[in-house]
XYZ file of C-alpha atoms in Angstrom:
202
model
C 95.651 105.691 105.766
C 94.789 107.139 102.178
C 91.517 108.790 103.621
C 93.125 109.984 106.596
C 95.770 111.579 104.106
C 92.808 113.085 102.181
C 91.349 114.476 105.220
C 94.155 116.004 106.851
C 96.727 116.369 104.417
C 99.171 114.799 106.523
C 101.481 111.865 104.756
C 102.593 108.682 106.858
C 105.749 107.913 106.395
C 107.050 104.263 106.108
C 110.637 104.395 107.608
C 109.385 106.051 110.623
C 106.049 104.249 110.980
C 105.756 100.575 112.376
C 102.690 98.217 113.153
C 101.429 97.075 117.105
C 99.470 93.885 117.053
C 97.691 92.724 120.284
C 96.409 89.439 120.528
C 97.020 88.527 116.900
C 98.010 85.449 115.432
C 100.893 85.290 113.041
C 99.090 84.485 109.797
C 96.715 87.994 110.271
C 100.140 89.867 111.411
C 101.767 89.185 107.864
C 99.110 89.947 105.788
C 98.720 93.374 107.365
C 102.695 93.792 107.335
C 102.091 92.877 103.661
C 99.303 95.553 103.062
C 101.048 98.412 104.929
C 104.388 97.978 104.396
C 105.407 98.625 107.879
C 107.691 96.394 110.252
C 105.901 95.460 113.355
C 107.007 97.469 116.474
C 107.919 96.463 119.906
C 106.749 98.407 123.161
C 108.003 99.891 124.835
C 108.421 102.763 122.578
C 109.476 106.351 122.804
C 108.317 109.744 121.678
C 110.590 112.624 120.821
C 113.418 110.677 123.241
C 110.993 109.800 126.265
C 109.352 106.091 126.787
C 105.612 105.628 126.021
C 104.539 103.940 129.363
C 101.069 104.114 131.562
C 103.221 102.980 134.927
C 105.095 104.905 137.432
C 108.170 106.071 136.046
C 111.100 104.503 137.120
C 114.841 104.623 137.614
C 115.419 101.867 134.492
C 113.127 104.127 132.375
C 114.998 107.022 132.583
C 118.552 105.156 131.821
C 118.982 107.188 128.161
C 118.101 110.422 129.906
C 121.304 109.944 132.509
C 123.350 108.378 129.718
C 123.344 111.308 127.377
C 123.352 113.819 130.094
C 126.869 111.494 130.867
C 128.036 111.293 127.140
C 127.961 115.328 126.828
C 129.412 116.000 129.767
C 132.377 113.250 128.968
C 132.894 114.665 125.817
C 133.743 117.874 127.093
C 135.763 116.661 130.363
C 139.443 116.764 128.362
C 138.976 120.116 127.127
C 140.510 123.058 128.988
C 137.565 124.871 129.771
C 137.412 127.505 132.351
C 135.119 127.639 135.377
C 132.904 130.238 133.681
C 132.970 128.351 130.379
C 131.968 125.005 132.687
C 129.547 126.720 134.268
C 127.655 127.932 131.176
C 128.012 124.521 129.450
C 126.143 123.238 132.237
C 123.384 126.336 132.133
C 122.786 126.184 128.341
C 122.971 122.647 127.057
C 123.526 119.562 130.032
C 120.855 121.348 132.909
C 118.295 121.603 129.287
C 118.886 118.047 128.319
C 116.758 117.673 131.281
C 113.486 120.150 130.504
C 111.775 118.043 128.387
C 111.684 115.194 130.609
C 110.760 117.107 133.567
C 107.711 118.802 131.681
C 106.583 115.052 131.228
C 107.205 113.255 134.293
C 108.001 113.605 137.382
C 111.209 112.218 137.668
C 112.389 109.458 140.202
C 114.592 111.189 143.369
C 117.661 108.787 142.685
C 117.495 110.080 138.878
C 117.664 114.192 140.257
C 120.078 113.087 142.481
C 122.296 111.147 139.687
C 122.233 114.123 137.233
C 122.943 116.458 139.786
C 126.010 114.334 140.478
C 126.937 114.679 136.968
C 126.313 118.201 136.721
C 128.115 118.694 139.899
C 130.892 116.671 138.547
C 131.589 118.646 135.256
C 131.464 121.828 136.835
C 133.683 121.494 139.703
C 135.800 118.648 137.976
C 137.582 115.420 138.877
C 135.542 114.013 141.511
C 132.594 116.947 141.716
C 133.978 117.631 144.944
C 133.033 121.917 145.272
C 133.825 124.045 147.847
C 130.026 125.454 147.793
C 127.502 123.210 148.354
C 124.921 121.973 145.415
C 121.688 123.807 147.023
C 123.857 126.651 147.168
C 124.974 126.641 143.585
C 121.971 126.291 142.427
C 120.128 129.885 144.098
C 119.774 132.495 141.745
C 122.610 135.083 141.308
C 121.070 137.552 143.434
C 120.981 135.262 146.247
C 124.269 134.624 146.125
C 124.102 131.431 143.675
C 125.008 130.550 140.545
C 121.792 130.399 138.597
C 121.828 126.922 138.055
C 118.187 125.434 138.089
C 117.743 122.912 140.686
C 116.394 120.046 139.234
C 113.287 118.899 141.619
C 111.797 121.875 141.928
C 111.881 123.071 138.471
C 110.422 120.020 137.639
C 107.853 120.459 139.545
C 107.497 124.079 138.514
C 107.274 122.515 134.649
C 104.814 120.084 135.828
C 102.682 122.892 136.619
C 102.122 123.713 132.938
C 100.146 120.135 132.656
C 98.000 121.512 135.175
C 97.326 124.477 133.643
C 96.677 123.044 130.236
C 94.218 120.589 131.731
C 92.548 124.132 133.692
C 92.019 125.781 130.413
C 91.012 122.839 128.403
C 92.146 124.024 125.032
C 94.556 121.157 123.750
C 93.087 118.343 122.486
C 95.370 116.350 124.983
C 93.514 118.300 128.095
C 90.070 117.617 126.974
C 90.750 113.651 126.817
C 92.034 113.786 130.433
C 89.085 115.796 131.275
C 87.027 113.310 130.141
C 89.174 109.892 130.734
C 90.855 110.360 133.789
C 89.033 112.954 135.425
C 85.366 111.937 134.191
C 84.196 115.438 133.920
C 84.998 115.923 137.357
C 86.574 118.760 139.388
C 90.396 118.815 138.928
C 90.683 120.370 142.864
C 88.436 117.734 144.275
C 89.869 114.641 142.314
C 90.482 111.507 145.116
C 94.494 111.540 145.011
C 95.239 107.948 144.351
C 98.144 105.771 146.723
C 100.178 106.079 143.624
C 100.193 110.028 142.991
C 101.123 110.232 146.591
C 104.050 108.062 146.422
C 105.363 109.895 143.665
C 104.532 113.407 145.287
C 106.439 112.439 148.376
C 109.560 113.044 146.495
């Protein structure tokens, strides 16, 4: 860790650092704890608020997403707010809550529909019963909507940005699935596995 300081400058820091051990017996794990100084972590873990996982995403995964989507909204539901001040509550912070998870994964169907629900809820109050319906709502302004994104396809549409960075090949992230996952290969002409299909189908 000292060279790798002296190389790159950058510092590790203790309280936000912890150890993995695989396969390691318990004598071996407290003399390293001992070394470092580090508390042994426990998968799974998350990054920047999103879980660390190789496996299809699913609906248990994304259970903090959906609770501090609820949370937000909540705290604002015994406020008087007006529609308009509703509506851009739900444009500028609870529809954003979402970006970052949909420009990493592509999220489970029942976990769009549940934030939907929540959004839905907020904005029209009580029971998120509207007068307009949801796909409606959610066309741009000059269609007649509200400007409200709708959730599957603009996570798709953020998806699209993986692609792209793993097209150019400039981040260090796109060169290791160029050579891991996609063995040099073709992107277009990649086998699509059972798996990606199942999770496209949504």
């Amino acid at each position: 860790l000292d060279k790798f300081r002296d190389a790159s400058g950058l510092t590790v820091n203790p309280q936000k650092s912890v150890v993995f051990f695989c396969h390691t017996n318990a004598r071996t794990k407290r003399d390293i704890l001992h070394r470092v100084g580090y508390l042994e972590g426990m998968l799974p873990v998350t990054y920047m608020g999103v879980p660390l996982i190789t496996k299809r995403l699913s609906k248990a995964d994304c259970s903090p997403l959906v609770e501090r989507i609820t949370a937000r909204a909540n705290s604002w539901v015994r406020k008087a707010l007006s529609f308009a001040g509703r509506l851009q509550l739900v444009k500028a912070t609870l529809a954003s809550m979402q970006t970052f998870w949909c420009s990493t994964f592509l999220l489970p169907m029942s976990i769009i529909q549940e934030c939907d629900r929540i959004l839905r809820r907020f904005l029209w109050g009580g029971n998120g019963q509207g007068k307009v319906k949801w796909a409606e709502v959610c066309k741009p302004f000059e269609e007649g909507g509200l400007g409200i994104h709708d959730l599957k396809t603009w996570n798709k549409a953020l998806l699209l940005k993986q692609v792209w960075e793993v097209l150019t090949g400039k981040s260090i992230w796109a060169k290791w699935c160029l050579s891991y996952l996609l063995h040099g290969s073709n992107f277009w002409y990649v086998p699509i596995k059972k798996h990606s299909l199942s999770m496209n189908s949504q």
